[in-house]
Structure formats: C-alpha cells, structure tokens
Amino acid sequence: MHYGFAIDQQRCIGCHTCAVACKIENNLPDEMWWNRILTDGGAEMDIPAGEFPNSTIEYVPVNCQHCANPACVKVCPVGATYQDPETGIVRQDADKCIGCRMCVAACPYTGVRSFNWEEPQFMLGMDLGDADAPKHQKHTVEKCTMCWHRVAKGEEPACVEACPGRARIWGDLDDPESDVAKLVASRSKKQLLPEKGTNPSVYYLV
C-alpha cells in the first residue's frame, strides 16, 4: 500500500478551501499552514502571467509530498521523521522531535515544514478540528500528516473531502483499481522537482 494524491490542475480554481479545511481539521496554530496554494503566473498570488487576452495562470497546491524516497527521513537523528511501512505516509513524531530542523534543511520542497519557535498560539483560544489530530508543541517541526488520524479510521484527508471542484484525489497508488492510480496512469502528469530523486507521492494532472 502506498497512499498518495493526484491534483487535477484543470479543476483547481485556487479557492484555498483545502488549505482552510486542513488548518481547521488539524487545529493548526496561528500563521501556520500545512497546505498552500501557489500561483504559477504573475509576481503575486492570483495574478496571471502575460497580458490579456494572452494571459495564463495555474494553481499549484503544495503540501508535504510524502516522498517514496524521503530526504527528511534519512537525516533525522532521532527517528522523529519516519515513513510508515504500511501506508508510505511520511509521519512526524512530536514527542521525539528535538527541534534540530535537519528535516527542514534536507527537504527540497520549500515551505512544507514549519517550526514552532514558541508555544503555539490559537486565535480563538480553543481547539478546533478532530480530537485525534496531532497536538502542537514548542520547539518541534510540523507538516502535513495526510490526515493520518482520519486515514486510520478509513476516512479521506480533510483537504480531499472539502475540495469543491473535486480537484484533489487520494488513495492507494499501488492499487491499479483505485481512482488515484487510474488517473495517474491515464493522464499527463508531473511531479515537483523530480530531479531531486525523492519520488513524490503527489502527482499534478495537467
């Protein structure tokens, strides 16, 4: 089993619903996002490249790529970053994390990991999201967990469930009958920074 995502860039409208759903579901601290929607276009978010009528824009949702060959796992000195052998999900154990940030330095995907420099702060002053979501601790690294707490219960990640355009597809890449495997096999696709040799488990359908 090898869980992964397919993101249909023909369907993604850049609405950020997946990012907000992730933030709420996982009770993310203020100013922390595990999922970001980048714009491949102009100099700013949601700005197209070129001039009308010859302008183009492409939305690129970016979270932890849950690589099949994760660079972060290789450098973690205490095993806080590890790859689940049953699902392929790259997980983070906050109780083991010593805050060295070696994983942040090793990861080629800028911005997918965050570091809690201080005690996490929450705007509403109360927990949101699932009670089984990971807790947040000072001086630890965080990242997308592929909603491990939901997957363990047979549910989809929150970002997939919330996407109004059905642009995010999730499942077992090793199962040729799964929706995600069928799409990856049948559509033109790309991975981020394939030259880094990490073999990301997120495929962008173009």
JSON list of C-alpha atoms in Angstrom, two decimals:
[
{"chain": "A", "resi": 1, "resn": "MET", "atom": "CA", "xyz": [0.00, 0.00, 0.00]},
{"chain": "A", "resi": 2, "resn": "HIS", "atom": "CA", "xyz": [1.23, 3.46, -0.91]},
{"chain": "A", "resi": 3, "resn": "TYR", "atom": "CA", "xyz": [-1.09, 6.38, -0.31]},
{"chain": "A", "resi": 4, "resn": "GLY", "atom": "CA", "xyz": [-0.76, 9.49, -2.43]},
{"chain": "A", "resi": 5, "resn": "PHE", "atom": "CA", "xyz": [-2.55, 12.40, -4.07]},
{"chain": "A", "resi": 6, "resn": "ALA", "atom": "CA", "xyz": [-3.43, 13.39, -7.60]},
{"chain": "A", "resi": 7, "resn": "ILE", "atom": "CA", "xyz": [-4.20, 17.09, -8.05]},
{"chain": "A", "resi": 8, "resn": "ASP", "atom": "CA", "xyz": [-6.12, 17.96, -11.19]},
{"chain": "A", "resi": 9, "resn": "GLN", "atom": "CA", "xyz": [-4.87, 21.37, -12.25]},
{"chain": "A", "resi": 10, "resn": "GLN", "atom": "CA", "xyz": [-7.62, 21.61, -14.83]},
{"chain": "A", "resi": 11, "resn": "ARG", "atom": "CA", "xyz": [-10.15, 21.55, -11.99]},
{"chain": "A", "resi": 12, "resn": "CYS", "atom": "CA", "xyz": [-8.31, 23.52, -9.27]},
{"chain": "A", "resi": 13, "resn": "ILE", "atom": "CA", "xyz": [-9.75, 27.05, -9.02]},
{"chain": "A", "resi": 14, "resn": "GLY", "atom": "CA", "xyz": [-7.35, 28.32, -6.37]},
{"chain": "A", "resi": 15, "resn": "CYS", "atom": "CA", "xyz": [-10.10, 28.79, -3.77]},
{"chain": "A", "resi": 16, "resn": "HIS", "atom": "CA", "xyz": [-7.89, 27.72, -0.83]},
{"chain": "A", "resi": 17, "resn": "THR", "atom": "CA", "xyz": [-10.69, 25.58, 0.63]},
{"chain": "A", "resi": 18, "resn": "CYS", "atom": "CA", "xyz": [-8.29, 22.64, 1.01]},
{"chain": "A", "resi": 19, "resn": "ALA", "atom": "CA", "xyz": [-5.83, 24.81, 2.95]},
{"chain": "A", "resi": 20, "resn": "VAL", "atom": "CA", "xyz": [-8.52, 26.14, 5.29]},
{"chain": "A", "resi": 21, "resn": "ALA", "atom": "CA", "xyz": [-10.00, 22.66, 5.81]},
{"chain": "A", "resi": 22, "resn": "CYS", "atom": "CA", "xyz": [-6.53, 21.38, 6.72]},
{"chain": "A", "resi": 23, "resn": "LYS", "atom": "CA", "xyz": [-5.97, 24.25, 9.16]},
{"chain": "A", "resi": 24, "resn": "ILE", "atom": "CA", "xyz": [-9.29, 23.66, 10.95]},
{"chain": "A", "resi": 25, "resn": "GLU", "atom": "CA", "xyz": [-9.16, 19.85, 10.95]},
{"chain": "A", "resi": 26, "resn": "ASN", "atom": "CA", "xyz": [-5.65, 19.82, 12.42]},
{"chain": "A", "resi": 27, "resn": "ASN", "atom": "CA", "xyz": [-6.12, 22.81, 14.73]},
{"chain": "A", "resi": 28, "resn": "LEU", "atom": "CA", "xyz": [-3.06, 24.50, 13.25]},
{"chain": "A", "resi": 29, "resn": "PRO", "atom": "CA", "xyz": [-1.51, 27.37, 15.23]},
{"chain": "A", "resi": 30, "resn": "ASP", "atom": "CA", "xyz": [-1.85, 30.97, 14.09]},
{"chain": "A", "resi": 31, "resn": "GLU", "atom": "CA", "xyz": [0.08, 31.79, 10.90]},
{"chain": "A", "resi": 32, "resn": "MET", "atom": "CA", "xyz": [0.82, 28.11, 10.21]},
{"chain": "A", "resi": 33, "resn": "TRP", "atom": "CA", "xyz": [-0.32, 26.39, 7.05]},
{"chain": "A", "resi": 34, "resn": "TRP", "atom": "CA", "xyz": [0.48, 22.81, 6.09]},
{"chain": "A", "resi": 35, "resn": "ASN", "atom": "CA", "xyz": [-1.13, 23.28, 2.68]},
{"chain": "A", "resi": 36, "resn": "ARG", "atom": "CA", "xyz": [-0.50, 26.33, 0.48]},
{"chain": "A", "resi": 37, "resn": "ILE", "atom": "CA", "xyz": [-1.94, 27.27, -2.91]},
{"chain": "A", "resi": 38, "resn": "LEU", "atom": "CA", "xyz": [0.80, 28.80, -5.02]},
{"chain": "A", "resi": 39, "resn": "THR", "atom": "CA", "xyz": [0.23, 30.67, -8.27]},
{"chain": "A", "resi": 40, "resn": "ASP", "atom": "CA", "xyz": [2.31, 29.80, -11.32]},
{"chain": "A", "resi": 41, "resn": "GLY", "atom": "CA", "xyz": [1.71, 33.03, -13.15]},
{"chain": "A", "resi": 42, "resn": "GLY", "atom": "CA", "xyz": [2.43, 36.62, -12.18]},
{"chain": "A", "resi": 43, "resn": "ALA", "atom": "CA", "xyz": [4.55, 38.03, -9.40]},
{"chain": "A", "resi": 44, "resn": "GLU", "atom": "CA", "xyz": [1.79, 37.87, -6.77]},
{"chain": "A", "resi": 45, "resn": "MET", "atom": "CA", "xyz": [-0.80, 35.32, -5.68]},
{"chain": "A", "resi": 46, "resn": "ASP", "atom": "CA", "xyz": [-3.78, 35.02, -8.04]},
{"chain": "A", "resi": 47, "resn": "ILE", "atom": "CA", "xyz": [-2.10, 37.24, -10.65]},
{"chain": "A", "resi": 48, "resn": "PRO", "atom": "CA", "xyz": [-1.80, 35.74, -14.15]},
{"chain": "A", "resi": 49, "resn": "ALA", "atom": "CA", "xyz": [1.27, 35.85, -16.31]},
{"chain": "A", "resi": 50, "resn": "GLY", "atom": "CA", "xyz": [1.23, 37.79, -19.55]},
{"chain": "A", "resi": 51, "resn": "GLU", "atom": "CA", "xyz": [-1.26, 40.38, -20.75]},
{"chain": "A", "resi": 52, "resn": "PHE", "atom": "CA", "xyz": [-4.91, 39.99, -21.63]},
{"chain": "A", "resi": 53, "resn": "PRO", "atom": "CA", "xyz": [-6.07, 38.24, -23.75]},
{"chain": "A", "resi": 54, "resn": "ASN", "atom": "CA", "xyz": [-2.87, 36.18, -23.80]},
{"chain": "A", "resi": 55, "resn": "SER", "atom": "CA", "xyz": [-2.57, 35.65, -20.06]},
{"chain": "A", "resi": 56, "resn": "THR", "atom": "CA", "xyz": [-2.17, 32.34, -18.23]},
{"chain": "A", "resi": 57, "resn": "ILE", "atom": "CA", "xyz": [-2.49, 31.20, -14.65]},
{"chain": "A", "resi": 58, "resn": "GLU", "atom": "CA", "xyz": [-2.00, 27.87, -12.93]},
{"chain": "A", "resi": 59, "resn": "TYR", "atom": "CA", "xyz": [-2.68, 26.97, -9.31]},
{"chain": "A", "resi": 60, "resn": "VAL", "atom": "CA", "xyz": [-0.25, 24.64, -7.57]},
{"chain": "A", "resi": 61, "resn": "PRO", "atom": "CA", "xyz": [-1.41, 23.31, -4.18]},
{"chain": "A", "resi": 62, "resn": "VAL", "atom": "CA", "xyz": [1.71, 22.36, -2.23]},
{"chain": "A", "resi": 63, "resn": "ASN", "atom": "CA", "xyz": [1.94, 20.31, 0.96]},
{"chain": "A", "resi": 64, "resn": "CYS", "atom": "CA", "xyz": [4.35, 17.62, 2.15]},
{"chain": "A", "resi": 65, "resn": "GLN", "atom": "CA", "xyz": [4.95, 15.42, -0.87]},
{"chain": "A", "resi": 66, "resn": "HIS", "atom": "CA", "xyz": [5.11, 12.20, 1.20]},
{"chain": "A", "resi": 67, "resn": "CYS", "atom": "CA", "xyz": [8.00, 11.06, -0.93]},
{"chain": "A", "resi": 68, "resn": "ALA", "atom": "CA", "xyz": [8.66, 7.40, -1.60]},
{"chain": "A", "resi": 69, "resn": "ASN", "atom": "CA", "xyz": [12.35, 8.21, -1.06]},
{"chain": "A", "resi": 70, "resn": "PRO", "atom": "CA", "xyz": [12.12, 10.96, 1.58]},
{"chain": "A", "resi": 71, "resn": "ALA", "atom": "CA", "xyz": [15.26, 13.02, 2.18]},
{"chain": "A", "resi": 72, "resn": "CYS", "atom": "CA", "xyz": [13.89, 14.17, 5.55]},
{"chain": "A", "resi": 73, "resn": "VAL", "atom": "CA", "xyz": [13.75, 10.65, 6.99]},
{"chain": "A", "resi": 74, "resn": "LYS", "atom": "CA", "xyz": [17.40, 9.99, 6.13]},
{"chain": "A", "resi": 75, "resn": "VAL", "atom": "CA", "xyz": [18.72, 12.95, 8.11]},
{"chain": "A", "resi": 76, "resn": "CYS", "atom": "CA", "xyz": [16.55, 12.86, 11.26]},
{"chain": "A", "resi": 77, "resn": "PRO", "atom": "CA", "xyz": [18.93, 11.79, 14.06]},
{"chain": "A", "resi": 78, "resn": "VAL", "atom": "CA", "xyz": [16.20, 10.54, 16.42]},
{"chain": "A", "resi": 79, "resn": "GLY", "atom": "CA", "xyz": [13.62, 8.93, 14.14]},
{"chain": "A", "resi": 80, "resn": "ALA", "atom": "CA", "xyz": [11.06, 11.68, 14.71]},
{"chain": "A", "resi": 81, "resn": "THR", "atom": "CA", "xyz": [10.51, 11.88, 10.97]},
{"chain": "A", "resi": 82, "resn": "TYR", "atom": "CA", "xyz": [9.75, 8.45, 9.61]},
{"chain": "A", "resi": 83, "resn": "GLN", "atom": "CA", "xyz": [7.91, 6.66, 6.83]},
{"chain": "A", "resi": 84, "resn": "ASP", "atom": "CA", "xyz": [5.02, 4.45, 7.86]},
{"chain": "A", "resi": 85, "resn": "PRO", "atom": "CA", "xyz": [5.81, 1.00, 6.44]},
{"chain": "A", "resi": 86, "resn": "GLU", "atom": "CA", "xyz": [2.17, 0.08, 5.83]},
{"chain": "A", "resi": 87, "resn": "THR", "atom": "CA", "xyz": [0.96, 3.21, 4.05]},
{"chain": "A", "resi": 88, "resn": "GLY", "atom": "CA", "xyz": [4.05, 5.07, 2.84]},
{"chain": "A", "resi": 89, "resn": "ILE", "atom": "CA", "xyz": [2.87, 8.20, 4.66]},
{"chain": "A", "resi": 90, "resn": "VAL", "atom": "CA", "xyz": [5.78, 10.31, 5.94]},
{"chain": "A", "resi": 91, "resn": "ARG", "atom": "CA", "xyz": [4.94, 10.99, 9.57]},
{"chain": "A", "resi": 92, "resn": "GLN", "atom": "CA", "xyz": [6.27, 13.25, 12.31]},
{"chain": "A", "resi": 93, "resn": "ASP", "atom": "CA", "xyz": [6.50, 12.27, 16.00]},
{"chain": "A", "resi": 94, "resn": "ALA", "atom": "CA", "xyz": [6.48, 15.49, 18.03]},
{"chain": "A", "resi": 95, "resn": "ASP", "atom": "CA", "xyz": [7.35, 13.64, 21.23]},
{"chain": "A", "resi": 96, "resn": "LYS", "atom": "CA", "xyz": [10.65, 12.51, 19.68]},
{"chain": "A", "resi": 97, "resn": "CYS", "atom": "CA", "xyz": [11.46, 15.72, 17.80]},
{"chain": "A", "resi": 98, "resn": "ILE", "atom": "CA", "xyz": [14.45, 17.59, 19.29]},
{"chain": "A", "resi": 99, "resn": "GLY", "atom": "CA", "xyz": [14.00, 20.67, 17.13]},
{"chain": "A", "resi": 100, "resn": "CYS", "atom": "CA", "xyz": [17.23, 20.33, 15.17]},
{"chain": "A", "resi": 101, "resn": "ARG", "atom": "CA", "xyz": [15.43, 21.12, 11.90]},
{"chain": "A", "resi": 102, "resn": "MET", "atom": "CA", "xyz": [17.64, 18.81, 9.87]},
{"chain": "A", "resi": 103, "resn": "CYS", "atom": "CA", "xyz": [14.50, 17.61, 8.10]},
{"chain": "A", "resi": 104, "resn": "VAL", "atom": "CA", "xyz": [13.65, 21.19, 7.11]},
{"chain": "A", "resi": 105, "resn": "ALA", "atom": "CA", "xyz": [17.11, 21.67, 5.62]},
{"chain": "A", "resi": 106, "resn": "ALA", "atom": "CA", "xyz": [17.02, 18.35, 3.75]},
{"chain": "A", "resi": 107, "resn": "CYS", "atom": "CA", "xyz": [13.54, 18.76, 2.25]},
{"chain": "A", "resi": 108, "resn": "PRO", "atom": "CA", "xyz": [13.75, 20.22, -1.27]},
{"chain": "A", "resi": 109, "resn": "TYR", "atom": "CA", "xyz": [10.16, 21.49, -1.12]},
{"chain": "A", "resi": 110, "resn": "THR", "atom": "CA", "xyz": [10.47, 24.91, 0.46]},
{"chain": "A", "resi": 111, "resn": "GLY", "atom": "CA", "xyz": [7.82, 25.83, 2.99]},
{"chain": "A", "resi": 112, "resn": "VAL", "atom": "CA", "xyz": [6.11, 22.47, 3.51]},
{"chain": "A", "resi": 113, "resn": "ARG", "atom": "CA", "xyz": [7.50, 22.21, 7.06]},
{"chain": "A", "resi": 114, "resn": "SER", "atom": "CA", "xyz": [7.04, 24.69, 9.89]},
{"chain": "A", "resi": 115, "resn": "PHE", "atom": "CA", "xyz": [8.82, 25.12, 13.20]},
{"chain": "A", "resi": 116, "resn": "ASN", "atom": "CA", "xyz": [7.18, 26.10, 16.47]},
{"chain": "A", "resi": 117, "resn": "TRP", "atom": "CA", "xyz": [9.62, 28.63, 17.91]},
{"chain": "A", "resi": 118, "resn": "GLU", "atom": "CA", "xyz": [7.31, 29.37, 20.82]},
{"chain": "A", "resi": 119, "resn": "GLU", "atom": "CA", "xyz": [4.27, 27.82, 22.45]},
{"chain": "A", "resi": 120, "resn": "PRO", "atom": "CA", "xyz": [1.64, 27.52, 19.69]},
{"chain": "A", "resi": 121, "resn": "GLN", "atom": "CA", "xyz": [-0.94, 30.29, 19.77]},
{"chain": "A", "resi": 122, "resn": "PHE", "atom": "CA", "xyz": [-4.54, 29.97, 18.61]},
{"chain": "A", "resi": 123, "resn": "MET", "atom": "CA", "xyz": [-6.69, 32.93, 17.62]},
{"chain": "A", "resi": 124, "resn": "LEU", "atom": "CA", "xyz": [-9.91, 31.54, 19.09]},
{"chain": "A", "resi": 125, "resn": "GLY", "atom": "CA", "xyz": [-8.28, 30.34, 22.29]},
{"chain": "A", "resi": 126, "resn": "MET", "atom": "CA", "xyz": [-9.79, 26.89, 21.89]},
{"chain": "A", "resi": 127, "resn": "ASP", "atom": "CA", "xyz": [-9.14, 23.68, 19.98]},
{"chain": "A", "resi": 128, "resn": "LEU", "atom": "CA", "xyz": [-10.80, 23.09, 16.63]},
{"chain": "A", "resi": 129, "resn": "GLY", "atom": "CA", "xyz": [-10.97, 20.08, 14.39]},
{"chain": "A", "resi": 130, "resn": "ASP", "atom": "CA", "xyz": [-10.67, 16.42, 15.19]},
{"chain": "A", "resi": 131, "resn": "ALA", "atom": "CA", "xyz": [-9.87, 15.37, 18.76]},
{"chain": "A", "resi": 132, "resn": "ASP", "atom": "CA", "xyz": [-7.44, 12.78, 17.35]},
{"chain": "A", "resi": 133, "resn": "ALA", "atom": "CA", "xyz": [-5.44, 15.34, 15.36]},
{"chain": "A", "resi": 134, "resn": "PRO", "atom": "CA", "xyz": [-1.80, 15.70, 16.50]},
{"chain": "A", "resi": 135, "resn": "LYS", "atom": "CA", "xyz": [-1.04, 18.11, 19.32]},
{"chain": "A", "resi": 136, "resn": "HIS", "atom": "CA", "xyz": [1.28, 21.04, 18.74]},
{"chain": "A", "resi": 137, "resn": "GLN", "atom": "CA", "xyz": [4.40, 21.56, 20.84]},
{"chain": "A", "resi": 138, "resn": "LYS", "atom": "CA", "xyz": [7.04, 24.24, 21.26]},
{"chain": "A", "resi": 139, "resn": "HIS", "atom": "CA", "xyz": [10.39, 23.68, 19.51]},
{"chain": "A", "resi": 140, "resn": "THR", "atom": "CA", "xyz": [9.11, 20.96, 17.17]},
{"chain": "A", "resi": 141, "resn": "VAL", "atom": "CA", "xyz": [8.76, 20.66, 13.42]},
{"chain": "A", "resi": 142, "resn": "GLU", "atom": "CA", "xyz": [5.34, 20.20, 11.83]},
{"chain": "A", "resi": 143, "resn": "LYS", "atom": "CA", "xyz": [3.99, 19.29, 8.42]},
{"chain": "A", "resi": 144, "resn": "CYS", "atom": "CA", "xyz": [1.08, 17.68, 6.58]},
{"chain": "A", "resi": 145, "resn": "THR", "atom": "CA", "xyz": [0.26, 14.29, 8.09]},
{"chain": "A", "resi": 146, "resn": "MET", "atom": "CA", "xyz": [-2.02, 13.26, 5.20]},
{"chain": "A", "resi": 147, "resn": "CYS", "atom": "CA", "xyz": [-4.63, 13.41, 8.00]},
{"chain": "A", "resi": 148, "resn": "TRP", "atom": "CA", "xyz": [-3.25, 10.21, 9.48]},
{"chain": "A", "resi": 149, "resn": "HIS", "atom": "CA", "xyz": [-5.87, 10.31, 12.22]},
{"chain": "A", "resi": 150, "resn": "ARG", "atom": "CA", "xyz": [-8.62, 10.22, 9.57]},
{"chain": "A", "resi": 151, "resn": "VAL", "atom": "CA", "xyz": [-6.92, 7.63, 7.34]},
{"chain": "A", "resi": 152, "resn": "ALA", "atom": "CA", "xyz": [-6.62, 5.29, 10.34]},
{"chain": "A", "resi": 153, "resn": "LYS", "atom": "CA", "xyz": [-10.41, 5.39, 10.61]},
{"chain": "A", "resi": 154, "resn": "GLY", "atom": "CA", "xyz": [-10.96, 4.69, 6.91]},
{"chain": "A", "resi": 155, "resn": "GLU", "atom": "CA", "xyz": [-11.66, 8.34, 6.02]},
{"chain": "A", "resi": 156, "resn": "GLU", "atom": "CA", "xyz": [-10.16, 10.60, 3.38]},
{"chain": "A", "resi": 157, "resn": "PRO", "atom": "CA", "xyz": [-7.86, 13.51, 4.25]},
{"chain": "A", "resi": 158, "resn": "ALA", "atom": "CA", "xyz": [-9.81, 16.67, 5.07]},
{"chain": "A", "resi": 159, "resn": "CYS", "atom": "CA", "xyz": [-8.45, 18.55, 2.05]},
{"chain": "A", "resi": 160, "resn": "VAL", "atom": "CA", "xyz": [-9.83, 15.90, -0.31]},
{"chain": "A", "resi": 161, "resn": "GLU", "atom": "CA", "xyz": [-13.24, 15.82, 1.33]},
{"chain": "A", "resi": 162, "resn": "ALA", "atom": "CA", "xyz": [-13.57, 19.63, 1.30]},
{"chain": "A", "resi": 163, "resn": "CYS", "atom": "CA", "xyz": [-12.43, 20.41, -2.26]},
{"chain": "A", "resi": 164, "resn": "PRO", "atom": "CA", "xyz": [-15.47, 21.91, -4.06]},
{"chain": "A", "resi": 165, "resn": "GLY", "atom": "CA", "xyz": [-14.01, 21.29, -7.51]},
{"chain": "A", "resi": 166, "resn": "ARG", "atom": "CA", "xyz": [-13.04, 17.69, -6.79]},
{"chain": "A", "resi": 167, "resn": "ALA", "atom": "CA", "xyz": [-9.54, 18.61, -7.88]},
{"chain": "A", "resi": 168, "resn": "ARG", "atom": "CA", "xyz": [-7.87, 16.52, -5.16]},
{"chain": "A", "resi": 169, "resn": "ILE", "atom": "CA", "xyz": [-7.98, 12.74, -5.47]},
{"chain": "A", "resi": 170, "resn": "TRP", "atom": "CA", "xyz": [-6.45, 10.46, -2.84]},
{"chain": "A", "resi": 171, "resn": "GLY", "atom": "CA", "xyz": [-5.92, 6.75, -2.43]},
{"chain": "A", "resi": 172, "resn": "ASP", "atom": "CA", "xyz": [-3.61, 3.80, -2.85]},
{"chain": "A", "resi": 173, "resn": "LEU", "atom": "CA", "xyz": [-1.19, 4.37, -5.71]},
{"chain": "A", "resi": 174, "resn": "ASP", "atom": "CA", "xyz": [-0.25, 0.68, -5.61]},
{"chain": "A", "resi": 175, "resn": "ASP", "atom": "CA", "xyz": [-3.84, -0.42, -6.30]},
{"chain": "A", "resi": 176, "resn": "PRO", "atom": "CA", "xyz": [-4.40, -0.24, -10.08]},
{"chain": "A", "resi": 177, "resn": "GLU", "atom": "CA", "xyz": [-8.17, -0.19, -9.48]},
{"chain": "A", "resi": 178, "resn": "SER", "atom": "CA", "xyz": [-8.11, 2.88, -7.22]},
{"chain": "A", "resi": 179, "resn": "ASP", "atom": "CA", "xyz": [-9.31, 6.20, -8.63]},
{"chain": "A", "resi": 180, "resn": "VAL", "atom": "CA", "xyz": [-5.99, 7.88, -7.96]},
{"chain": "A", "resi": 181, "resn": "ALA", "atom": "CA", "xyz": [-3.97, 5.14, -9.66]},
{"chain": "A", "resi": 182, "resn": "LYS", "atom": "CA", "xyz": [-6.24, 5.17, -12.70]},
{"chain": "A", "resi": 183, "resn": "LEU", "atom": "CA", "xyz": [-5.90, 8.93, -13.08]},
{"chain": "A", "resi": 184, "resn": "VAL", "atom": "CA", "xyz": [-2.13, 8.89, -12.67]},
{"chain": "A", "resi": 185, "resn": "ALA", "atom": "CA", "xyz": [-1.89, 6.12, -15.28]},
{"chain": "A", "resi": 186, "resn": "SER", "atom": "CA", "xyz": [-4.22, 7.76, -17.82]},
{"chain": "A", "resi": 187, "resn": "ARG", "atom": "CA", "xyz": [-3.46, 11.48, -17.62]},
{"chain": "A", "resi": 188, "resn": "SER", "atom": "CA", "xyz": [-0.48, 13.65, -18.43]},
{"chain": "A", "resi": 189, "resn": "LYS", "atom": "CA", "xyz": [1.19, 14.43, -15.13]},
{"chain": "A", "resi": 190, "resn": "LYS", "atom": "CA", "xyz": [4.17, 15.93, -13.40]},
{"chain": "A", "resi": 191, "resn": "GLN", "atom": "CA", "xyz": [5.87, 15.77, -10.02]},
{"chain": "A", "resi": 192, "resn": "LEU", "atom": "CA", "xyz": [7.64, 18.58, -8.22]},
{"chain": "A", "resi": 193, "resn": "LEU", "atom": "CA", "xyz": [11.43, 18.56, -8.51]},
{"chain": "A", "resi": 194, "resn": "PRO", "atom": "CA", "xyz": [11.75, 15.01, -9.86]},
{"chain": "A", "resi": 195, "resn": "GLU", "atom": "CA", "xyz": [15.47, 15.62, -10.35]},
{"chain": "A", "resi": 196, "resn": "LYS", "atom": "CA", "xyz": [15.92, 15.51, -6.57]},
{"chain": "A", "resi": 197, "resn": "GLY", "atom": "CA", "xyz": [15.27, 11.76, -6.59]},
{"chain": "A", "resi": 198, "resn": "THR", "atom": "CA", "xyz": [12.69, 11.85, -3.80]},
{"chain": "A", "resi": 199, "resn": "ASN", "atom": "CA", "xyz": [9.87, 10.36, -5.93]},
{"chain": "A", "resi": 200, "resn": "PRO", "atom": "CA", "xyz": [6.98, 12.44, -4.53]},
{"chain": "A", "resi": 201, "resn": "SER", "atom": "CA", "xyz": [3.62, 10.78, -3.89]},
{"chain": "A", "resi": 202, "resn": "VAL", "atom": "CA", "xyz": [1.79, 13.86, -5.17]},
{"chain": "A", "resi": 203, "resn": "TYR", "atom": "CA", "xyz": [1.03, 13.94, -8.89]},
{"chain": "A", "resi": 204, "resn": "TYR", "atom": "CA", "xyz": [-0.17, 17.05, -10.70]},
{"chain": "A", "resi": 205, "resn": "LEU", "atom": "CA", "xyz": [-2.52, 16.23, -13.57]},
{"chain": "A", "resi": 206, "resn": "VAL", "atom": "CA", "xyz": [-2.11, 18.69, -16.44]}
]
